[in-house]
CSV table of N, CA and C and ligand atoms in Angstrom, one decimal:
chain,number,residue,atom,x,y,z
A,1,MET,N,155.4,112.5,55.7
A,1,MET,CA,156.4,111.7,54.8
A,1,MET,C,156.7,112.7,53.5
A,2,ASN,N,158.0,112.7,53.2
A,2,ASN,CA,158.2,113.7,52.1
A,2,ASN,C,157.7,112.8,50.8
A,3,GLU,N,157.9,113.6,49.4
A,3,GLU,CA,157.6,112.6,48.2
A,3,GLU,C,158.4,111.5,48.0
A,4,LYS,N,159.6,111.5,48.1
A,4,LYS,CA,160.3,110.5,47.9
A,4,LYS,C,159.9,109.2,48.9
A,5,GLU,N,159.6,109.6,50.2
A,5,GLU,CA,159.4,108.4,50.9
A,5,GLU,C,158.1,107.7,50.4
A,6,VAL,N,157.0,108.6,50.2
A,6,VAL,CA,155.6,108.3,49.7
A,6,VAL,C,155.8,107.5,48.6
A,7,LEU,N,156.7,107.8,47.5
A,7,LEU,CA,156.9,107.0,46.3
A,7,LEU,C,157.5,105.8,46.8
A,8,THR,N,158.5,105.6,47.5
A,8,THR,CA,159.1,104.4,48.1
A,8,THR,C,158.1,103.4,48.6
A,9,GLU,N,157.2,103.9,49.4
A,9,GLU,CA,156.2,103.1,50.0
A,9,GLU,C,155.5,102.4,48.7
A,10,LYS,N,154.9,103.6,47.7
A,10,LYS,CA,154.3,103.2,46.4
A,10,LYS,C,155.2,101.8,45.9
A,11,ILE,N,156.1,102.0,45.4
A,11,ILE,CA,157.0,101.3,44.8
A,11,ILE,C,157.1,99.9,45.4
A,12,ARG,N,157.4,99.9,46.7
A,12,ARG,CA,157.4,98.8,47.4
A,12,ARG,C,156.1,97.9,47.5
A,13,ALA,N,154.9,98.6,47.7
A,13,ALA,CA,153.8,98.0,47.5
A,13,ALA,C,153.4,97.2,46.1
A,14,ALA,N,154.3,97.5,45.0
A,14,ALA,CA,153.9,97.1,43.7
A,14,ALA,C,154.7,95.7,43.7
A,15,LYS,N,155.8,95.4,44.4
A,15,LYS,CA,156.1,94.1,44.5
A,15,LYS,C,157.1,93.6,43.3
A,16,PHE,N,157.7,94.6,42.8
A,16,PHE,CA,158.3,94.5,41.5
A,16,PHE,C,159.9,94.1,41.6
A,17,SER,N,160.3,93.1,41.2
A,17,SER,CA,161.6,92.7,41.2
A,17,SER,C,162.1,92.2,39.7
A,18,CYS,N,162.9,92.9,39.1
A,18,CYS,CA,163.4,92.7,37.7
A,18,CYS,C,163.8,91.1,37.5
A,19,ARG,N,163.3,90.5,36.7
A,19,ARG,CA,163.9,88.9,36.3
A,19,ARG,C,164.6,89.1,35.2
A,20,LEU,N,165.3,90.1,34.9
A,20,LEU,CA,166.3,90.1,33.7
A,20,LEU,C,165.8,89.3,32.5
A,21,CYS,N,164.5,89.6,32.2
A,21,CYS,CA,163.9,89.0,31.1
A,21,CYS,C,164.1,89.7,29.7
A,22,GLY,N,164.5,90.9,29.9
A,22,GLY,CA,164.9,91.6,28.6
A,22,GLY,C,163.6,92.0,27.9
A,23,ALA,N,162.5,92.0,28.2
A,23,ALA,CA,161.3,92.1,27.3
A,23,ALA,C,161.2,93.8,27.2
A,24,CYS,N,161.7,94.6,28.2
A,24,CYS,CA,161.7,95.9,28.0
A,24,CYS,C,162.4,96.6,27.3
A,25,CYS,N,163.6,95.9,26.9
A,25,CYS,CA,164.6,96.3,26.0
A,25,CYS,C,164.4,95.7,24.5
A,26,SER,N,163.4,95.1,24.5
A,26,SER,CA,163.4,94.3,23.0
A,26,SER,C,162.0,94.9,22.2
A,27,GLY,N,162.0,94.6,21.1
A,27,GLY,CA,160.8,94.8,20.4
A,27,GLY,C,160.5,96.2,19.7
A,28,ALA,N,159.8,96.2,18.8
A,28,ALA,CA,159.6,97.6,18.1
A,28,ALA,C,158.8,98.7,18.9
A,29,ASP,N,157.9,98.1,19.7
A,29,ASP,CA,157.1,99.1,20.5
A,29,ASP,C,157.9,100.0,21.7
A,30,ASN,N,159.0,99.3,22.0
A,30,ASN,CA,159.6,100.0,23.0
A,30,ASN,C,160.6,101.2,22.7
A,31,GLU,N,160.2,102.3,22.5
A,31,GLU,CA,161.0,103.3,22.3
A,31,GLU,C,161.9,103.7,23.5
A,32,VAL,N,162.9,104.0,23.5
A,32,VAL,CA,163.8,104.4,24.6
A,32,VAL,C,164.2,105.9,24.2
A,33,MET,N,163.4,106.9,25.0
A,33,MET,CA,163.7,108.1,24.7
A,33,MET,C,164.9,108.7,25.6
A,34,VAL,N,165.9,109.4,24.9
A,34,VAL,CA,166.8,109.9,25.7
A,34,VAL,C,167.0,111.6,25.4
A,35,THR,N,167.6,112.0,26.4
A,35,THR,CA,168.2,113.4,26.2
A,35,THR,C,169.5,113.6,25.6
A,36,PRO,N,169.8,114.5,25.2
A,36,PRO,CA,171.1,114.7,24.8
A,36,PRO,C,172.3,114.3,25.7
A,37,ASP,N,171.9,114.8,26.9
A,37,ASP,CA,172.9,114.6,28.1
A,37,ASP,C,173.2,113.1,28.3
A,38,GLU,N,172.1,112.3,28.3
A,38,GLU,CA,172.1,110.7,28.3
A,38,GLU,C,172.7,110.0,27.1
A,39,VAL,N,172.7,110.6,25.8
A,39,VAL,CA,173.5,110.2,24.8
A,39,VAL,C,175.0,110.3,24.8
A,40,ASP,N,175.3,111.9,25.7
A,40,ASP,CA,176.7,111.9,25.7
A,40,ASP,C,177.2,111.0,26.8
A,41,VAL,N,176.5,110.7,27.8
A,41,VAL,CA,177.1,109.4,28.9
A,41,VAL,C,177.3,108.2,28.2
A,42,LEU,N,176.4,107.8,27.3
A,42,LEU,CA,176.4,106.6,26.5
A,42,LEU,C,177.6,106.6,25.6
A,43,CYS,N,177.9,107.7,24.9
A,43,CYS,CA,178.9,108.0,23.9
A,43,CYS,C,180.4,107.5,24.7
A,44,LYS,N,180.3,108.2,25.8
A,44,LYS,CA,181.7,107.8,26.7
A,44,LYS,C,181.8,106.5,27.0
A,45,ALA,N,180.5,105.7,27.4
A,45,ALA,CA,180.6,104.4,27.9
A,45,ALA,C,180.8,103.4,26.8
A,46,SER,N,180.4,103.6,25.5
A,46,SER,CA,180.6,103.0,24.3
A,46,SER,C,181.6,103.2,23.2
A,47,GLY,N,182.1,104.5,23.4
A,47,GLY,CA,183.3,104.8,22.3
A,47,GLY,C,182.5,105.2,21.0
A,48,LEU,N,181.3,105.1,21.1
A,48,LEU,CA,180.3,105.6,19.7
A,48,LEU,C,180.0,106.7,19.8
A,49,SER,N,179.6,107.4,18.7
A,49,SER,CA,179.2,108.8,18.3
A,49,SER,C,177.7,108.8,18.6
A,50,PHE,N,177.1,110.2,18.7
A,50,PHE,CA,175.8,110.7,19.1
A,50,PHE,C,175.1,109.9,17.8
A,51,SER,N,175.5,110.0,16.7
A,51,SER,CA,174.4,109.6,15.8
A,51,SER,C,174.5,108.1,15.3
A,52,GLU,N,175.6,107.3,16.0
A,52,GLU,CA,175.4,105.9,16.2
A,52,GLU,C,174.5,105.4,17.1
A,53,ILE,N,174.4,106.3,18.0
A,53,ILE,CA,173.4,105.9,19.3
A,53,ILE,C,172.0,106.3,19.1
A,54,ALA,N,171.9,107.5,18.7
A,54,ALA,CA,170.5,108.2,19.0
A,54,ALA,C,170.1,108.4,17.3
A,55,GLU,N,168.5,108.2,17.2
A,55,GLU,CA,167.9,108.6,16.0
A,55,GLU,C,166.7,109.5,16.5
A,56,PRO,N,166.2,110.3,15.4
A,56,PRO,CA,165.1,111.1,15.7
A,56,PRO,C,163.8,110.3,16.5
A,57,TYR,N,163.3,111.0,17.5
A,57,TYR,CA,162.1,110.5,17.9
A,57,TYR,C,161.0,110.1,16.8
A,58,PRO,N,160.5,109.2,16.5
A,58,PRO,CA,159.9,108.7,15.1
A,58,PRO,C,158.4,109.4,14.8
A,59,GLU,N,157.9,110.5,15.8
A,59,GLU,CA,156.5,111.0,15.6
A,59,GLU,C,156.9,112.4,14.9
A,60,TRP,N,156.9,112.5,13.7
A,60,TRP,CA,156.9,113.7,13.0
A,60,TRP,C,155.8,114.7,12.8
A,61,MET,N,156.0,116.0,13.1
A,61,MET,CA,154.9,116.9,12.7
A,61,MET,C,155.2,117.3,11.2
A,62,GLU,N,154.2,117.1,10.4
A,62,GLU,CA,154.8,117.2,8.9
A,62,GLU,C,153.6,118.6,8.4
A,63,TYR,N,154.3,119.3,7.6
A,63,TYR,CA,153.5,120.6,7.2
A,63,TYR,C,153.4,120.7,5.7
A,64,PRO,N,152.4,121.4,5.3
A,64,PRO,CA,152.2,121.6,3.8
A,64,PRO,C,153.2,121.6,2.9
A,65,ASP,N,154.2,122.5,3.3
A,65,ASP,CA,155.4,122.9,2.6
A,65,ASP,C,156.7,122.0,2.8
A,66,GLY,N,156.3,121.0,3.3
A,66,GLY,CA,157.3,119.7,3.3
A,66,GLY,C,158.2,119.9,4.5
A,67,THR,N,158.1,121.0,5.5
A,67,THR,CA,158.8,121.1,6.6
A,67,THR,C,158.2,119.7,7.8
A,68,LYS,N,159.1,119.1,8.0
A,68,LYS,CA,159.1,118.2,9.2
A,68,LYS,C,159.8,118.2,10.5
A,69,ILE,N,159.0,118.2,11.6
A,69,ILE,CA,159.8,118.6,12.8
A,69,ILE,C,159.4,117.4,13.9
A,70,THR,N,160.5,117.0,14.6
A,70,THR,CA,160.2,116.2,15.9
A,70,THR,C,161.0,116.7,17.1
A,71,PHE,N,160.4,116.3,18.2
A,71,PHE,CA,161.2,116.8,19.4
A,71,PHE,C,162.2,115.5,20.0
A,72,GLY,N,163.3,115.7,20.0
A,72,GLY,CA,164.0,114.6,21.0
A,72,GLY,C,164.4,113.5,20.2
A,73,TRP,N,165.1,112.3,20.9
A,73,TRP,CA,165.9,111.2,20.5
A,73,TRP,C,165.3,110.0,21.1
A,74,VAL,N,165.5,109.0,20.3
A,74,VAL,CA,165.6,107.7,20.7
A,74,VAL,C,166.7,106.9,20.7
A,75,LEU,N,166.9,105.6,21.4
A,75,LEU,CA,167.9,104.7,21.0
A,75,LEU,C,167.8,104.2,20.0
A,76,ARG,N,169.0,103.9,19.1
A,76,ARG,CA,168.7,102.9,17.7
A,76,ARG,C,168.6,101.6,18.1
A,77,ARG,N,168.2,101.0,17.2
A,77,ARG,CA,167.9,99.3,17.3
A,77,ARG,C,169.0,98.7,16.5
A,78,GLY,N,169.1,97.6,16.8
A,78,GLY,CA,169.8,96.5,15.9
A,78,GLY,C,169.0,95.8,14.9
A,79,MET,N,169.8,95.0,14.1
A,79,MET,CA,168.8,94.3,13.0
A,79,MET,C,167.9,93.5,13.6
A,80,ASP,N,167.9,93.2,14.7
A,80,ASP,CA,167.0,92.1,15.5
A,80,ASP,C,165.9,93.1,15.9
A,81,GLY,N,165.9,94.3,15.7
A,81,GLY,CA,164.7,95.0,16.5
A,81,GLY,C,164.8,95.6,17.7
A,82,ASN,N,165.8,95.0,18.4
A,82,ASN,CA,166.1,95.3,19.9
A,82,ASN,C,167.1,96.5,20.0
A,83,CYS,N,167.0,97.1,21.4
A,83,CYS,CA,168.0,97.9,21.7
A,83,CYS,C,169.4,97.5,21.4
A,84,MET,N,170.1,98.6,20.7
A,84,MET,CA,171.4,98.1,20.2
A,84,MET,C,172.2,98.0,21.4
A,85,PHE,N,171.8,98.4,22.6
A,85,PHE,CA,172.8,97.9,23.5
A,85,PHE,C,172.4,96.7,24.3
A,86,LEU,N,171.4,96.0,23.9
A,86,LEU,CA,171.1,94.6,24.3
A,86,LEU,C,171.9,93.5,23.6
A,87,LYS,N,172.5,92.7,24.4
A,87,LYS,CA,173.5,91.6,23.8
A,87,LYS,C,173.1,90.4,24.6
A,88,GLU,N,172.8,89.3,24.1
A,88,GLU,CA,172.6,87.9,24.9
A,88,GLU,C,171.7,88.3,26.1
A,89,ASN,N,170.6,89.2,25.8
A,89,ASN,CA,169.7,89.3,26.7
A,89,ASN,C,170.1,90.2,28.0
A,90,ARG,N,171.4,90.9,27.8
A,90,ARG,CA,172.0,91.8,28.8
A,90,ARG,C,172.5,93.2,28.3
A,91,CYS,N,172.2,94.4,29.4
A,91,CYS,CA,172.5,95.5,28.8
A,91,CYS,C,174.0,95.7,28.7
A,92,THR,N,174.6,96.1,27.9
A,92,THR,CA,176.0,96.3,27.8
A,92,THR,C,176.6,97.6,28.5
A,93,VAL,N,175.5,98.2,28.7
A,93,VAL,CA,176.0,99.6,29.1
A,93,VAL,C,175.1,99.8,30.4
A,94,TYR,N,174.8,99.0,31.3
A,94,TYR,CA,174.1,99.0,32.3
A,94,TYR,C,174.4,100.1,33.4
A,95,ALA,N,175.7,100.3,33.5
A,95,ALA,CA,176.0,101.3,34.7
A,95,ALA,C,175.8,102.8,34.3
A,96,SER,N,175.6,102.7,32.7
A,96,SER,CA,175.3,104.2,32.0
A,96,SER,C,174.0,104.3,31.4
A,97,ARG,N,173.1,103.5,31.7
A,97,ARG,CA,171.9,103.2,31.0
A,97,ARG,C,171.2,104.7,31.3
A,98,PRO,N,170.2,104.9,30.6
A,98,PRO,CA,169.1,106.1,30.9
A,98,PRO,C,168.1,106.0,31.8
A,99,HIS,N,167.7,107.2,32.1
A,99,HIS,CA,166.8,107.3,33.3
A,99,HIS,C,165.5,106.3,33.1
A,100,ILE,N,165.0,106.3,31.7
A,100,ILE,CA,164.0,105.3,31.5
A,100,ILE,C,164.2,104.1,31.9
A,101,CYS,N,165.3,103.6,31.6
A,101,CYS,CA,165.7,102.0,31.8
A,101,CYS,C,165.9,101.8,33.2
A,102,ARG,N,166.5,103.1,34.0
A,102,ARG,CA,166.7,102.7,35.5
A,102,ARG,C,165.2,102.7,36.2
A,103,THR,N,164.2,103.3,35.6
A,103,THR,CA,163.2,103.3,36.4
A,103,THR,C,161.8,102.5,35.9
A,104,TYR,N,162.2,101.6,34.8
A,104,TYR,CA,160.8,100.7,34.2
A,104,TYR,C,160.5,99.8,35.1
A,105,PRO,N,159.4,99.3,35.4
A,105,PRO,CA,158.2,99.8,34.6
A,105,PRO,C,157.4,101.1,35.1
A,106,PHE,N,158.2,101.7,35.9
A,106,PHE,CA,157.5,103.0,36.5
A,106,PHE,C,157.5,104.1,36.0
A,107,MET,N,156.8,105.1,36.2
A,107,MET,CA,157.0,106.6,35.5
A,107,MET,C,156.1,107.4,36.3
A,108,LEU,N,156.4,108.8,36.3
A,108,LEU,CA,155.5,109.7,37.1
A,108,LEU,C,154.7,110.6,36.2
A,109,ASP,N,153.5,110.7,36.4
A,109,ASP,CA,152.7,111.6,35.9
A,109,ASP,C,152.5,112.8,36.8
A,110,GLY,N,153.3,113.8,36.8
A,110,GLY,CA,153.4,114.7,37.8
A,110,GLY,C,153.7,114.1,39.2
A,111,GLU,N,152.8,113.8,40.3
A,111,GLU,CA,152.9,113.0,41.3
A,111,GLU,C,152.5,111.7,41.5
A,112,GLU,N,151.5,111.4,40.4
A,112,GLU,CA,151.1,110.0,40.3
A,112,GLU,C,152.2,109.2,39.7
A,113,LEU,N,152.3,108.0,40.4
A,113,LEU,CA,153.0,106.6,40.1
A,113,LEU,C,152.2,105.9,39.0
A,114,ILE,N,152.8,105.8,37.5
A,114,ILE,CA,152.2,104.9,36.6
A,114,ILE,C,153.1,103.7,36.5
A,115,ILE,N,152.3,102.6,36.4
A,115,ILE,CA,153.0,101.2,36.6
A,115,ILE,C,153.0,100.5,35.3
A,116,SER,N,153.8,100.5,34.2
A,116,SER,CA,153.5,99.8,33.0
A,116,SER,C,153.2,98.3,33.1
A,117,GLU,N,152.7,97.6,32.0
A,117,GLU,CA,152.6,96.3,32.3
A,117,GLU,C,154.1,95.5,32.2
A,118,CYS,N,154.2,94.7,33.0
A,118,CYS,CA,155.6,93.8,33.2
A,118,CYS,C,155.3,92.6,34.1
A,119,PRO,N,155.9,91.5,33.5
A,119,PRO,CA,155.6,90.4,34.3
A,119,PRO,C,156.1,90.3,35.7
A,120,ALA,N,157.1,91.2,36.0
A,120,ALA,CA,157.8,91.1,37.2
A,120,ALA,C,157.0,91.8,38.3
A,121,VAL,N,156.0,92.6,37.8
A,121,VAL,CA,155.1,93.3,38.7
A,121,VAL,C,154.5,92.4,39.7
A,122,GLY,N,154.3,92.6,40.9
A,122,GLY,CA,153.2,91.6,41.7
A,122,GLY,C,154.3,90.2,42.2
A,123,CYS,N,155.4,90.2,42.0
A,123,CYS,CA,155.8,89.1,42.2
A,123,CYS,C,156.6,88.7,43.5
A,124,SER,N,157.6,89.8,43.8
A,124,SER,CA,158.2,89.7,45.0
A,124,SER,C,158.8,90.9,45.6
A,125,GLU,N,159.4,90.7,46.7
A,125,GLU,CA,159.7,91.8,47.6
A,125,GLU,C,160.4,92.8,46.7
A,126,CYS,N,160.2,94.3,46.6
A,126,CYS,CA,161.2,95.0,45.9
A,126,CYS,C,162.2,95.5,46.7
A,127,LEU,N,163.7,95.1,46.5
A,127,LEU,CA,164.8,95.5,47.4
A,127,LEU,C,165.2,97.0,47.3
A,128,ASP,N,165.0,97.5,45.9
A,128,ASP,CA,165.5,98.7,46.0
A,128,ASP,C,164.5,99.8,45.6
A,129,ALA,N,163.6,99.7,46.4
A,129,ALA,CA,162.2,100.8,46.0
A,129,ALA,C,162.9,102.2,46.4
A,130,GLU,N,163.8,102.4,47.3
A,130,GLU,CA,164.1,103.7,47.8
A,130,GLU,C,165.1,104.3,46.7
A,131,GLU,N,165.9,103.6,46.0
A,131,GLU,CA,167.0,103.8,45.0
A,131,GLU,C,166.1,104.1,43.9
A,132,THR,N,165.0,103.2,43.4
A,132,THR,CA,163.8,103.5,42.5
A,132,THR,C,163.4,104.9,42.4
A,133,ALA,N,162.8,104.9,43.7
A,133,ALA,CA,162.1,106.4,43.9
A,133,ALA,C,163.0,107.5,43.6
A,134,TYR,N,164.1,107.4,44.0
A,134,TYR,CA,165.0,108.5,43.8
A,134,TYR,C,165.4,108.8,42.3
A,135,ALA,N,165.5,107.7,41.8
A,135,ALA,CA,165.7,107.6,39.9
A,135,ALA,C,164.4,108.3,39.5
A,136,LEU,N,163.3,108.0,40.0
A,136,LEU,CA,162.4,108.4,39.3
A,136,LEU,C,162.2,110.2,39.5
A,137,LEU,N,162.5,110.6,40.6
A,137,LEU,CA,162.6,112.0,40.8
A,137,LEU,C,163.5,112.5,40.1
A,138,CYS,N,164.7,112.1,39.7
A,138,CYS,CA,165.7,112.4,39.3
A,138,CYS,C,165.2,112.6,37.5
A,139,ARG,N,164.7,111.3,37.3
A,139,ARG,CA,163.9,111.1,35.7
A,139,ARG,C,163.2,112.5,35.5
A,140,ARG,N,162.2,112.6,36.5
A,140,ARG,CA,161.2,113.8,36.1
A,140,ARG,C,161.7,115.1,35.9
A,141,ASP,N,162.8,115.5,36.8
A,141,ASP,CA,163.5,116.4,36.8
A,141,ASP,C,164.3,116.9,35.4
A,142,ALA,N,164.8,115.8,34.9
A,142,ALA,CA,165.3,115.9,33.7
A,142,ALA,C,164.7,115.9,32.6
A,143,GLU,N,163.3,115.1,32.6
A,143,GLU,CA,162.2,115.4,31.7
A,143,GLU,C,161.8,116.8,31.5
A,144,ASP,N,161.5,117.1,32.6
A,144,ASP,CA,161.1,118.5,32.8
A,144,ASP,C,161.9,119.6,32.4
A,145,ALA,N,163.0,119.4,32.5
A,145,ALA,CA,164.2,120.6,31.9
A,145,ALA,C,164.2,120.3,30.6
A,146,GLU,N,164.4,119.0,30.1
A,146,GLU,CA,164.4,118.9,28.7
A,146,GLU,C,163.2,119.4,27.6
A,147,PHE,N,162.1,119.2,28.5
A,147,PHE,CA,160.9,119.6,27.6
A,147,PHE,C,160.7,121.3,27.7
A,148,ALA,N,161.2,121.9,29.0
A,148,ALA,CA,161.2,123.3,28.8
A,148,ALA,C,162.3,123.8,28.1
A,149,GLU,N,163.3,123.4,27.9
A,149,GLU,CA,164.5,124.0,27.0
A,149,GLU,C,164.1,123.6,25.7
A,150,SER,N,163.7,122.7,25.3
A,150,SER,CA,163.2,122.4,24.0
A,150,SER,C,162.2,123.3,23.4
A,151,GLY,N,161.3,123.6,24.3
A,151,GLY,CA,160.0,124.7,23.9
A,151,GLY,C,160.9,125.8,23.9
A,152,LYS,N,162.0,126.4,24.5
A,152,LYS,CA,162.6,127.6,24.5
A,152,LYS,C,163.4,127.6,22.9
A,153,GLN,N,163.9,126.5,22.9
A,153,GLN,CA,164.6,126.5,21.4
A,153,GLN,C,163.5,126.4,20.2
A,154,TYR,N,162.5,126.0,20.1
A,154,TYR,CA,161.4,125.8,19.1
A,154,TYR,C,161.0,127.6,19.1
A,155,GLN,N,160.9,128.2,20.1
A,155,GLN,CA,160.5,129.4,20.0
A,155,GLN,C,161.6,130.4,19.5
A,156,LYS,N,162.7,130.0,19.8
A,156,LYS,CA,163.9,130.9,19.4
A,156,LYS,C,164.3,131.1,18.0
A,157,HIS,N,164.1,129.6,17.3
A,157,HIS,CA,164.6,129.5,16.0
A,157,HIS,C,163.6,129.6,14.8
A,158,SER,N,164.0,130.1,13.9
A,158,SER,CA,163.2,130.1,12.6
A,158,SER,C,163.5,128.9,11.8
A,159,ILE,N,162.6,128.1,11.4
A,159,ILE,CA,163.2,126.8,10.6
A,159,ILE,C,162.7,127.0,9.3
A,160,ALA,N,163.8,126.6,8.4
A,160,ALA,CA,163.7,127.0,7.0
A,160,ALA,C,162.6,126.0,6.3
A,161,SER,N,162.0,126.8,5.6
A,161,SER,CA,160.9,125.9,5.0
A,161,SER,C,161.4,124.9,4.2
A,162,GLY,N,160.6,123.5,4.3
A,162,GLY,CA,160.9,122.3,3.6
A,162,GLY,C,162.1,121.4,4.3
A,163,SER,N,162.5,121.9,5.4
A,163,SER,CA,163.7,121.4,6.1
A,163,SER,C,162.9,119.8,7.2
A,164,THR,N,164.0,119.1,7.5
A,164,THR,CA,163.5,118.2,8.3
A,164,THR,C,164.6,118.5,9.5
A,165,VAL,N,164.1,118.9,10.5
A,165,VAL,CA,164.7,119.3,11.9
A,165,VAL,C,164.2,118.3,13.0
A,166,ILE,N,165.2,118.2,14.1
A,166,ILE,CA,165.1,117.6,15.3
A,166,ILE,C,165.2,118.9,16.2
A,167,ILE,N,164.2,119.1,17.1
A,167,ILE,CA,164.7,120.1,18.1
A,167,ILE,C,164.7,119.5,19.7
A,168,ASP,N,165.9,120.0,20.2
A,168,ASP,CA,166.1,119.3,21.4
A,168,ASP,C,166.5,120.5,22.4
A,169,SER,N,167.0,120.4,23.7
A,169,SER,CA,167.3,121.1,24.7
A,169,SER,C,168.6,122.1,24.1
A,170,ARG,N,169.2,121.4,23.2
A,170,ARG,CA,170.4,122.0,22.9
A,170,ARG,C,170.4,123.0,21.6
A,171,GLY,N,169.3,123.0,20.8
A,171,GLY,CA,169.0,123.6,19.5
A,171,GLY,C,168.0,122.9,18.6
A,172,VAL,N,168.2,123.4,17.3
A,172,VAL,CA,167.6,122.7,16.1
A,172,VAL,C,168.5,122.1,15.2
A,173,HIS,N,168.4,120.8,15.2
A,173,HIS,CA,169.2,120.2,14.4
A,173,HIS,C,168.7,119.8,12.9
A,174,LEU,N,169.4,120.0,11.9
A,174,LEU,CA,169.1,119.7,10.6
A,174,LEU,C,169.1,117.9,10.5
A,175,TRP,N,168.1,117.3,9.9
A,175,TRP,CA,168.3,115.9,9.7
A,175,TRP,C,168.5,116.0,8.4
A,176,LYS,N,169.1,114.9,7.7
A,176,LYS,CA,169.1,114.4,6.3
A,176,LYS,C,168.0,114.2,5.5
B,201,SF4,S1,170.1,100.9,27.3
B,201,SF4,FE1,170.2,98.8,28.5
B,201,SF4,S2,168.7,98.8,29.8
B,201,SF4,FE2,167.9,100.5,28.3
B,201,SF4,S3,166.7,99.6,26.9
B,201,SF4,FE3,169.1,99.4,26.1
B,201,SF4,S4,169.6,97.2,26.5
B,201,SF4,FE4,167.8,97.9,28.0
């Protein structure tokens, strides 16, 4: 069996079938990390700008000279603390949703399948196991590429002392 087939079997065995409860799109603990390419897709789908959709990943490295650096972006939240695209417990950008949303509650650590806590795991037959396996492999490729490119950008640029910046695969972005 190839990697996708092995993964499909593991996902099938997890017996996950989404109940559309919206829990994974809600609450302050659920950061939805997105690549710049994914934000572009959401911009097209929603008509909103990059900065209206994404904000810096909220773990900053802080230096004695006041410089602050973070890597990457997360989706903004609404006033209710839920993902800005969750309305009446439904995703309003479903066809354009990011990798992390397509693959929850699964993720890959190398070749290992990790299953996050979710009430829909272990419940019923997983009808889209093959599609989910494919989405997981695409997600891993996209995350690996984003990580590698962001590292190159970090090496390539000198960051002005005291500035607050976000580094992603496209470069170093000054933050207000
Ligand atoms: S983009 Fe859609 S699926 Fe992803 S967290 Fe937001 S509402 Fe949920």
